[in-house]
Amino acid sequence: AEHPYSHLIDTLEHGGLKFFNPQKFNDPRYDKLPLSIRVLLEAAVRNCDGFYTKEGDVQSILDWQQQQNKAEVPFSPARVLLQDFTGIPAMVDLAAMRDAVAKHGLDPSLVNPKCPTDLIVDHSLQIDYSKWFNQEMELIRNKERLQFFKWCSKAFKNVNVVPPDIGAVHQVNLEYLSRVVQISNGFIYPDSVVGTDSHTTMINGLGILGWGVGGIESEAVMLGQPLSLTLPQVVGCKLLGTINPLTTSIDIVLGITKHLRQAGIAGRFVEFFGPGVSQLSAPDRTTIANMCPEYNATVSFFPVDQVTLKHFKKTNFTQEKLEVLESYLKAVKLFRSYEDPSEDPEYSEVVFVIEINLSSVVPYVSGPKRAQDRVAVSNMKEDFQSCLDEKVGFKGFNISKEKQETRVPFLHCGQKYELAHGSVVIAAVISCTNNCNPSVMLTAGLMAKKAVEAGLVVKPYIRTSLAPGSGMVTHYLSTSGVLPFLSQLGFEVIGYGCATCVGNTAPLKEAVVDAIKQGDLVTCGVLSGNRHFEGRLCDCVRANYLASPPLVLAYAIAGTVGIDFEKEPLGVTPEGKEVYLCDIWPSREEVQQTEEDTIISSIFKDLRGRMEVRRRTFITAPVFFHDCVTEVPPPQSIENAHALLFLGDKVTTDHISPAGSIARASAAAKYLQSKRLAPREFNSYGARRGNDAVMTRGTFASIKLQNRFIGKSGPKTLHIPSGQTLDVFEAAERYQRDGIPLIILAGKDYGSGNSRDWVAKGPYLLGVRAVIAESFEKLHKNQLVGMGIMPLEFLPGQNADSLELSGKEKFTITLPDTLSPRKQLTVTVGSSLSTTRRLHTVRTLFH
C-alpha cells in the first residue's frame, strides 16, 4: 500500500538517497520544534503504518507546543543496544520464545529481532586480584556466557555481537556503532537508539537521540513494537561565557548536573543551545550527556554542528560520508549553528543560563553518598569533618567527637600502617562518564608521570584500578608515554568495562577490613565514575566520592580525603622535600598539546583480545514461557494477599535488584553452594542475570533495604502467618507453596535509579502481584506492567500511615471486567482472621 506520507519523500542531491522531508508539510510549527522533537517526528512519519503509528500520532508531534506532556506517541528507534548484563536475559528470553514456538509445532527460526540489535559482550568486569599484590589477575570467568553469545550471533538474524576486549557499551557505541544517519533500502534517516543501560544517553553528545530503557521494553522494540512515551517537555539549557582553561570537563559536568537537578527536570528532554556550546568539544558533550541519569532527565541532546563534524573527521567517517551526512541534516534542519540565535527553537522552558568565567569555577568532587552533593576541593577537608559530625542522613555519619580521632594500626606485607576516618582504601579510574574524554585521562597520566618523577607513591593497601571504557584509552595513554607511570602508582589496566562503579571491586585485604571494623571507621572510596551509593563499592566503605581522574590520583597519593591541597603537601620525597598538588598538576596547554599529538584516527581501529573463562551456572532457561498459551486470559482479582515487604520512600532499583558481588550469607549464595561452587566462584549478580534462580534469590537482597517489618536494614522480612523472620526469598517461597498471593507496600518514588529488567522480573517470580505506593518512577512502573504486576497508587493525601496500615493485614484487590489508565480500584483490607476491617481505594497507573 502507498505510504500515507509519500508526498513528503524527497531526494538528496548529494548521493541521490531518498528521505522523508518534514519541511514539505509547509507548516511553520516545524521550524519552532526542538531538534530532538524533530527526530521523533521524522521517525513517526517514516514508520506510519496505521497500526502501531497513526497519522494522528504524527500530527500530535507536529503540534508539540500544545500536546507536550499530554499526548502518548510511539517512537521506533533505528537500533537497539544491549550490554552483557542486560543482554543475557534478553537473548535468553528470545531463545526461550523459540522453545515455546517449537512446542506449538512452528519453526523456531521465525523468532528474530526485527529492529537491528547490537550486543556488547565486554561491559561489566569482576576484579579479583591486582598485580599490585603480586597475585594472578582473573578478570572475566564466564565461558558459558561467551559460548551463548557466540551462538546468538549465528542463530539470530539482525543481531550483531561485539566480541570481548573491545570496550564498554558506551565507548563502543560512540566509537564504532554511532552513525548519526542510517541508510537502508535507498533511504536516509536519523540514527537513534534505545539501550539497556541508563547511560545510553552518552550518544546524545554526538547529536544522536537515544536513552536507556528496561530489558522488557528493549525486547519489545527488538520484536518490532515501538516505544510508547508521553510527548516530552523539552527544557532548553543555554550556555554562555568562556571556559576557564584550568577547569576540567568533569567540573563542567558536575556544575551542570547540580543546576539541572535543582531545576527539577525529571522525565523531560534537555536540549543545549547558546554560543557557549561551541566551546565544548565532542568528548565534553558526551561526558555531560552521560551524566543525564544523575539529574533525572530522559535525554541531554546536543544537535550536530561543525564541532561534531570535526570530531568525526578524526574517526572512521570518510569525507564522502561526512558530506552526505551534512547535506541530509541541513535539508531536514537537524544541523545548527549555536552562534546564530535565529536558529534557536522554542522550548518548553529555558531553565537557566550558565556563565562560566575564569574566577568562579573551581574543581569539585561529589559525595559522600549522592552525585548532586558537590564539594569544592578547597573545602573538602572541612566538609568531611562536618559529615562526621552530622546525624546519619544524605551526608552525615554521626561519629562522636571522642571517636573522631581514632587511629587503628595494622600490618600489610610485613609493614605497619594505620587507618583513620577519611582514609582512602579504594581509588578507581573507571570507564563510565570520564574516560570518554581524553583531556581528563591525559591530565591524570601526565600527573602520574610527574608524581613518580618526584618520588611520590600510593600506599600498597589501597585498592587501585584503571578500567578504561575501551582500548582507545589504553592506546593514547600508551602512545603518550604515561601508562607506565600510572602502573607504577598501582593504576594498571585491568580490562575494559564497568567494575568498581557497579560494586565489582576486588575485596579489600582482611587486615584493612578488620581495622575498619575495629575502629568503626568511615573510610573512603574515590572514583571517576557516576555511581557511589553507600555500601555499593564495598559494604565496609561508607564514604565515596566522585572525582575527575587526576583528583582520584591525588587523593590516592595523599591517602586521605582530609587534606587541604592548597596548604598541605601530597607527600614527601625520599630527600625530605614536600610536594604539593600544584607541583605535579599539568597545565591546560601541556594537556592539549599531548592530546593533539596522540588522539589521532588510528586509535579508532578495531582491537583484538583474549579473555579467560570459567565454570557453568550463568545461564538457564527462564520460566516465563513454561505456561505459554495462545490466548491471553483476562486479569484476575487478587484475593487475601499478604504484604511481602513494607517499604518507605525512595526505594531504588539497587534495593530491588542489587548489582555487585553476591554476599556469602545470601539466598543466592546458598543456591550456588548447593551447585558445588566455592565463594570465589560466585561472581556478581550482573554476571548471572541469565540465571533466573540466582536473580530471583537476589531480588530485595540489598544490605541497605529498609523493611518496616524488621526495623533495620538488611534483606529480611516477616513471614506473617508464622511470625518468623526470613530471607525475602525464603518467605516468598513459603507464600507461593501455600498459594498465597503477594503485594508490596511502599512510599514515594518507588523504583527510581538504574533501569534493569530484573527489578520487575524478580518480584514477579517471587509471587508479587501488585505494588501499592504513593508514587512510582515512570520507567519502573512500565516495567511492572510489562511483567503483569499492577502498579497501584494511593489516592492523593493518603499513604499506609494515614490509613493506619500495619502491613500485616490481608489485601483483596477487586478488578472490573475492563481496565483503563488511572482507574480507581477497591482494595478490601482485612485482619488475619479475614474479617473486613476497612475499605480503601487506590488507583491503577497502567500505560
Short mmCIF file of N, CA, C and O in Angstrom, two decimals, residues 5-87:
data_model
loop_
_atom_site.label_atom_id
_atom_site.label_comp_id
_atom_site.label_asym_id
_atom_site.label_seq_id
_atom_site.Cartn_x
_atom_site.Cartn_y
_atom_site.Cartn_z
N TYR A 5 2.46 9.19 3.81
CA TYR A 5 3.23 10.43 3.68
C TYR A 5 4.22 10.36 2.53
O TYR A 5 5.30 10.95 2.58
N SER A 6 3.83 9.64 1.47
CA SER A 6 4.72 9.52 0.31
C SER A 6 4.97 10.88 -0.34
O SER A 6 6.01 11.08 -1.00
N HIS A 7 4.06 11.83 -0.15
CA HIS A 7 4.24 13.15 -0.75
C HIS A 7 5.37 13.94 -0.06
O HIS A 7 5.79 14.98 -0.57
N LEU A 8 5.85 13.42 1.07
CA LEU A 8 6.95 14.10 1.75
C LEU A 8 8.32 13.56 1.32
O LEU A 8 9.35 14.06 1.78
N ILE A 9 8.32 12.52 0.49
CA ILE A 9 9.59 11.92 0.06
C ILE A 9 10.34 12.88 -0.84
O ILE A 9 9.79 13.46 -1.78
N ASP A 10 11.61 13.05 -0.54
CA ASP A 10 12.50 13.94 -1.28
C ASP A 10 13.75 13.16 -1.66
O ASP A 10 13.99 12.06 -1.16
N THR A 11 14.55 13.74 -2.54
CA THR A 11 15.79 13.10 -2.96
C THR A 11 16.97 14.01 -2.65
O THR A 11 16.94 15.21 -2.96
N LEU A 12 17.97 13.43 -2.01
CA LEU A 12 19.15 14.19 -1.63
C LEU A 12 20.03 14.42 -2.85
O LEU A 12 20.36 13.49 -3.57
N GLU A 13 20.37 15.69 -3.07
CA GLU A 13 21.21 16.00 -4.23
C GLU A 13 22.56 15.29 -4.13
O GLU A 13 23.08 14.79 -5.12
N HIS A 14 23.13 15.27 -2.95
CA HIS A 14 24.43 14.64 -2.75
C HIS A 14 24.21 13.17 -2.37
O HIS A 14 23.85 12.85 -1.25
N GLY A 15 24.40 12.27 -3.30
CA GLY A 15 24.25 10.84 -3.02
C GLY A 15 23.00 10.22 -3.62
O GLY A 15 22.91 9.00 -3.72
N GLY A 16 21.99 11.03 -3.98
CA GLY A 16 20.80 10.50 -4.62
C GLY A 16 19.91 9.65 -3.71
O GLY A 16 19.06 8.90 -4.19
N LEU A 17 20.09 9.76 -2.40
CA LEU A 17 19.29 8.98 -1.47
C LEU A 17 17.93 9.62 -1.24
O LEU A 17 17.79 10.85 -1.26
N LYS A 18 16.92 8.80 -1.00
CA LYS A 18 15.58 9.31 -0.71
C LYS A 18 15.44 9.54 0.80
O LYS A 18 16.11 8.89 1.60
N PHE A 19 14.56 10.45 1.17
CA PHE A 19 14.31 10.70 2.59
C PHE A 19 12.95 11.37 2.75
O PHE A 19 12.43 11.99 1.81
N PHE A 20 12.37 11.21 3.93
CA PHE A 20 11.13 11.91 4.26
C PHE A 20 11.50 13.28 4.77
O PHE A 20 12.24 13.41 5.76
N ASN A 21 10.99 14.30 4.12
CA ASN A 21 11.34 15.67 4.46
C ASN A 21 10.15 16.36 5.12
O ASN A 21 9.23 16.83 4.45
N PRO A 22 10.15 16.45 6.46
CA PRO A 22 9.03 17.09 7.16
C PRO A 22 8.83 18.54 6.78
O PRO A 22 7.75 19.10 7.04
N GLN A 23 9.84 19.18 6.20
CA GLN A 23 9.66 20.57 5.77
C GLN A 23 8.60 20.69 4.69
O GLN A 23 8.04 21.78 4.49
N LYS A 24 8.32 19.60 4.01
CA LYS A 24 7.29 19.62 2.97
C LYS A 24 5.87 19.73 3.53
O LYS A 24 4.91 19.87 2.78
N PHE A 25 5.77 19.64 4.86
CA PHE A 25 4.48 19.95 5.46
C PHE A 25 4.10 21.41 5.21
O PHE A 25 2.93 21.79 5.31
N ASN A 26 5.14 22.23 4.96
CA ASN A 26 4.93 23.68 4.81
C ASN A 26 4.19 24.24 6.02
O ASN A 26 3.28 25.07 5.89
N ASP A 27 4.61 23.76 7.19
CA ASP A 27 3.97 24.15 8.44
C ASP A 27 4.99 24.92 9.27
O ASP A 27 6.05 24.39 9.60
N PRO A 28 4.71 26.17 9.62
CA PRO A 28 5.67 26.96 10.39
C PRO A 28 6.00 26.36 11.76
O PRO A 28 7.01 26.70 12.36
N ARG A 29 5.16 25.46 12.22
CA ARG A 29 5.42 24.85 13.53
C ARG A 29 6.68 24.00 13.51
O ARG A 29 7.33 23.82 14.54
N TYR A 30 7.05 23.44 12.35
CA TYR A 30 8.21 22.56 12.28
C TYR A 30 9.49 23.31 12.65
O TYR A 30 10.34 22.79 13.38
N ASP A 31 9.64 24.53 12.14
CA ASP A 31 10.86 25.30 12.41
C ASP A 31 10.98 25.71 13.87
O ASP A 31 12.08 26.07 14.32
N LYS A 32 9.88 25.64 14.62
CA LYS A 32 9.92 26.02 16.03
C LYS A 32 10.15 24.82 16.95
O LYS A 32 10.36 24.99 18.15
N LEU A 33 10.08 23.61 16.38
CA LEU A 33 10.25 22.42 17.21
C LEU A 33 11.69 22.28 17.68
O LEU A 33 12.63 22.52 16.93
N PRO A 34 11.90 21.86 18.94
CA PRO A 34 13.25 21.47 19.35
C PRO A 34 13.77 20.38 18.42
O PRO A 34 13.00 19.56 17.91
N LEU A 35 15.08 20.33 18.21
CA LEU A 35 15.62 19.38 17.24
C LEU A 35 15.42 17.94 17.68
O LEU A 35 15.27 17.05 16.83
N SER A 36 15.39 17.70 18.98
CA SER A 36 15.13 16.34 19.46
C SER A 36 13.72 15.89 19.10
O SER A 36 13.49 14.71 18.79
N ILE A 37 12.76 16.83 19.12
CA ILE A 37 11.38 16.50 18.75
C ILE A 37 11.28 16.29 17.24
O ILE A 37 10.48 15.46 16.77
N ARG A 38 12.10 16.98 16.47
CA ARG A 38 12.12 16.76 15.02
C ARG A 38 12.54 15.33 14.69
O ARG A 38 12.07 14.75 13.71
N VAL A 39 13.43 14.76 15.49
CA VAL A 39 13.83 13.36 15.28
C VAL A 39 12.63 12.44 15.54
O VAL A 39 12.38 11.49 14.78
N LEU A 40 11.88 12.70 16.61
CA LEU A 40 10.67 11.91 16.89
C LEU A 40 9.67 12.03 15.75
O LEU A 40 9.04 11.04 15.36
N LEU A 41 9.53 13.24 15.20
CA LEU A 41 8.57 13.47 14.12
C LEU A 41 8.97 12.69 12.87
O LEU A 41 8.13 12.04 12.23
N GLU A 42 10.25 12.73 12.50
CA GLU A 42 10.70 12.02 11.31
C GLU A 42 10.45 10.53 11.45
O GLU A 42 10.00 9.86 10.50
N ALA A 43 10.73 9.98 12.63
CA ALA A 43 10.52 8.54 12.86
C ALA A 43 9.05 8.18 12.74
O ALA A 43 8.69 7.13 12.20
N ALA A 44 8.18 9.05 13.25
CA ALA A 44 6.73 8.79 13.17
C ALA A 44 6.25 8.85 11.72
O ALA A 44 5.44 8.02 11.29
N VAL A 45 6.75 9.82 10.97
CA VAL A 45 6.38 9.92 9.55
C VAL A 45 6.84 8.68 8.79
O VAL A 45 6.07 8.06 8.04
N ARG A 46 8.08 8.31 8.96
CA ARG A 46 8.67 7.19 8.20
C ARG A 46 8.02 5.86 8.56
O ARG A 46 7.87 4.98 7.70
N ASN A 47 7.63 5.68 9.83
CA ASN A 47 7.07 4.40 10.28
C ASN A 47 5.56 4.39 10.37
O ASN A 47 4.99 3.46 10.96
N CYS A 48 4.91 5.40 9.81
CA CYS A 48 3.45 5.48 9.88
C CYS A 48 2.83 4.32 9.09
O CYS A 48 2.93 4.25 7.87
N ASP A 49 2.20 3.38 9.83
CA ASP A 49 1.63 2.19 9.19
C ASP A 49 0.14 2.04 9.47
O ASP A 49 -0.48 1.06 9.05
N GLY A 50 -0.44 3.00 10.20
CA GLY A 50 -1.86 2.92 10.51
C GLY A 50 -2.20 1.97 11.63
O GLY A 50 -3.36 1.85 12.02
N PHE A 51 -1.19 1.26 12.17
CA PHE A 51 -1.43 0.30 13.25
C PHE A 51 -0.65 0.72 14.50
O PHE A 51 -1.23 1.19 15.47
N TYR A 52 0.68 0.52 14.47
CA TYR A 52 1.50 0.98 15.59
C TYR A 52 1.60 2.52 15.60
O TYR A 52 1.54 3.15 16.64
N THR A 53 1.82 3.09 14.42
CA THR A 53 1.97 4.54 14.29
C THR A 53 0.91 5.06 13.33
O THR A 53 0.84 4.62 12.18
N LYS A 54 0.10 6.00 13.83
CA LYS A 54 -1.01 6.50 13.03
C LYS A 54 -0.79 7.96 12.66
O LYS A 54 0.06 8.65 13.24
N GLU A 55 -1.55 8.42 11.68
CA GLU A 55 -1.41 9.81 11.23
C GLU A 55 -1.69 10.77 12.38
O GLU A 55 -1.11 11.85 12.45
N GLY A 56 -2.58 10.40 13.28
CA GLY A 56 -2.86 11.26 14.43
C GLY A 56 -1.64 11.43 15.33
O GLY A 56 -1.45 12.48 15.94
N ASP A 57 -0.81 10.39 15.39
CA ASP A 57 0.43 10.50 16.17
C ASP A 57 1.37 11.52 15.55
O ASP A 57 2.01 12.31 16.25
N VAL A 58 1.47 11.48 14.23
CA VAL A 58 2.32 12.45 13.52
C VAL A 58 1.84 13.87 13.79
O VAL A 58 2.65 14.77 14.08
N GLN A 59 0.54 14.07 13.73
CA GLN A 59 0.00 15.41 13.95
C GLN A 59 0.20 15.87 15.40
O GLN A 59 0.43 17.04 15.66
N SER A 60 0.14 14.93 16.33
CA SER A 60 0.37 15.29 17.73
C SER A 60 1.79 15.79 17.94
O SER A 60 2.03 16.77 18.66
N ILE A 61 2.76 15.13 17.28
CA ILE A 61 4.15 15.55 17.43
C ILE A 61 4.37 16.90 16.75
O ILE A 61 5.06 17.77 17.30
N LEU A 62 3.78 17.08 15.59
CA LEU A 62 3.90 18.36 14.89
C LEU A 62 3.29 19.49 15.73
O LEU A 62 3.79 20.62 15.72
N ASP A 63 2.26 19.16 16.48
CA ASP A 63 1.61 20.14 17.36
C ASP A 63 2.18 20.05 18.78
O ASP A 63 1.46 20.20 19.76
N TRP A 64 3.49 19.83 18.86
CA TRP A 64 4.16 19.59 20.14
C TRP A 64 3.91 20.67 21.18
O TRP A 64 3.71 20.37 22.35
N GLN A 65 3.90 21.93 20.78
CA GLN A 65 3.71 23.02 21.74
C GLN A 65 2.42 22.86 22.53
O GLN A 65 2.37 23.18 23.72
N GLN A 66 1.39 22.35 21.90
CA GLN A 66 0.10 22.19 22.58
C GLN A 66 -0.06 20.81 23.19
O GLN A 66 -0.78 20.64 24.17
N GLN A 67 0.64 19.80 22.62
CA GLN A 67 0.42 18.41 23.04
C GLN A 67 1.47 17.89 24.02
O GLN A 67 1.32 16.78 24.55
N GLN A 68 2.53 18.67 24.27
CA GLN A 68 3.58 18.19 25.16
C GLN A 68 3.02 17.88 26.54
O GLN A 68 2.17 18.57 27.07
N ASN A 69 3.49 16.77 27.07
CA ASN A 69 3.09 16.27 28.38
C ASN A 69 1.63 15.83 28.40
O ASN A 69 1.07 15.61 29.49
N LYS A 70 1.03 15.68 27.22
CA LYS A 70 -0.36 15.23 27.15
C LYS A 70 -0.50 13.99 26.27
O LYS A 70 -0.96 12.96 26.74
N ALA A 71 -0.11 14.12 25.01
CA ALA A 71 -0.34 13.05 24.04
C ALA A 71 0.65 11.90 24.24
O ALA A 71 1.82 12.11 24.54
N GLU A 72 0.15 10.68 24.05
CA GLU A 72 1.00 9.50 24.02
C GLU A 72 1.36 9.22 22.56
O GLU A 72 0.48 9.12 21.71
N VAL A 73 2.65 9.09 22.27
CA VAL A 73 3.08 8.88 20.89
C VAL A 73 4.05 7.70 20.82
O VAL A 73 4.74 7.39 21.80
N PRO A 74 4.11 7.02 19.67
CA PRO A 74 5.06 5.92 19.51
C PRO A 74 6.40 6.43 18.99
O PRO A 74 6.48 7.46 18.33
N PHE A 75 7.46 5.70 19.31
CA PHE A 75 8.78 6.01 18.77
C PHE A 75 9.49 4.71 18.42
O PHE A 75 9.66 3.83 19.27
N SER A 76 9.85 4.59 17.15
CA SER A 76 10.57 3.41 16.67
C SER A 76 12.02 3.79 16.42
O SER A 76 12.35 4.40 15.40
N PRO A 77 12.92 3.45 17.36
CA PRO A 77 14.32 3.81 17.18
C PRO A 77 14.95 3.01 16.04
O PRO A 77 14.44 1.95 15.64
N ALA A 78 16.08 3.51 15.55
CA ALA A 78 16.75 2.85 14.43
C ALA A 78 17.44 1.57 14.85
O ALA A 78 17.63 0.66 14.04
N ARG A 79 17.80 1.46 16.12
CA ARG A 79 18.53 0.27 16.58
C ARG A 79 18.37 0.11 18.09
O ARG A 79 17.94 1.04 18.79
N VAL A 80 18.74 -1.07 18.57
CA VAL A 80 18.72 -1.40 20.00
C VAL A 80 20.14 -1.74 20.42
O VAL A 80 20.87 -2.42 19.69
N LEU A 81 20.52 -1.29 21.59
CA LEU A 81 21.86 -1.53 22.13
C LEU A 81 21.73 -2.33 23.42
O LEU A 81 21.07 -1.91 24.36
N LEU A 82 22.37 -3.49 23.47
CA LEU A 82 22.36 -4.33 24.66
C LEU A 82 23.78 -4.46 25.21
O LEU A 82 24.73 -4.65 24.46
N GLN A 83 23.93 -4.32 26.53
CA GLN A 83 25.21 -4.67 27.14
C GLN A 83 25.08 -6.06 27.76
O GLN A 83 24.00 -6.63 27.82
N ASP A 84 26.20 -6.62 28.19
CA ASP A 84 26.18 -8.03 28.56
C ASP A 84 25.24 -8.35 29.72
O ASP A 84 24.50 -9.34 29.67
N PHE A 85 25.23 -7.52 30.75
CA PHE A 85 24.39 -7.82 31.91
C PHE A 85 22.92 -7.93 31.53
O PHE A 85 22.24 -8.86 31.92
N THR A 86 22.43 -6.94 30.79
CA THR A 86 21.02 -6.94 30.42
C THR A 86 20.79 -7.66 29.10
O THR A 86 19.67 -8.06 28.80
N GLY A 87 21.85 -7.82 28.31
CA GLY A 87 21.72 -8.54 27.05
C GLY A 87 21.50 -10.02 27.25
O GLY A 87 20.77 -10.67 26.47
#
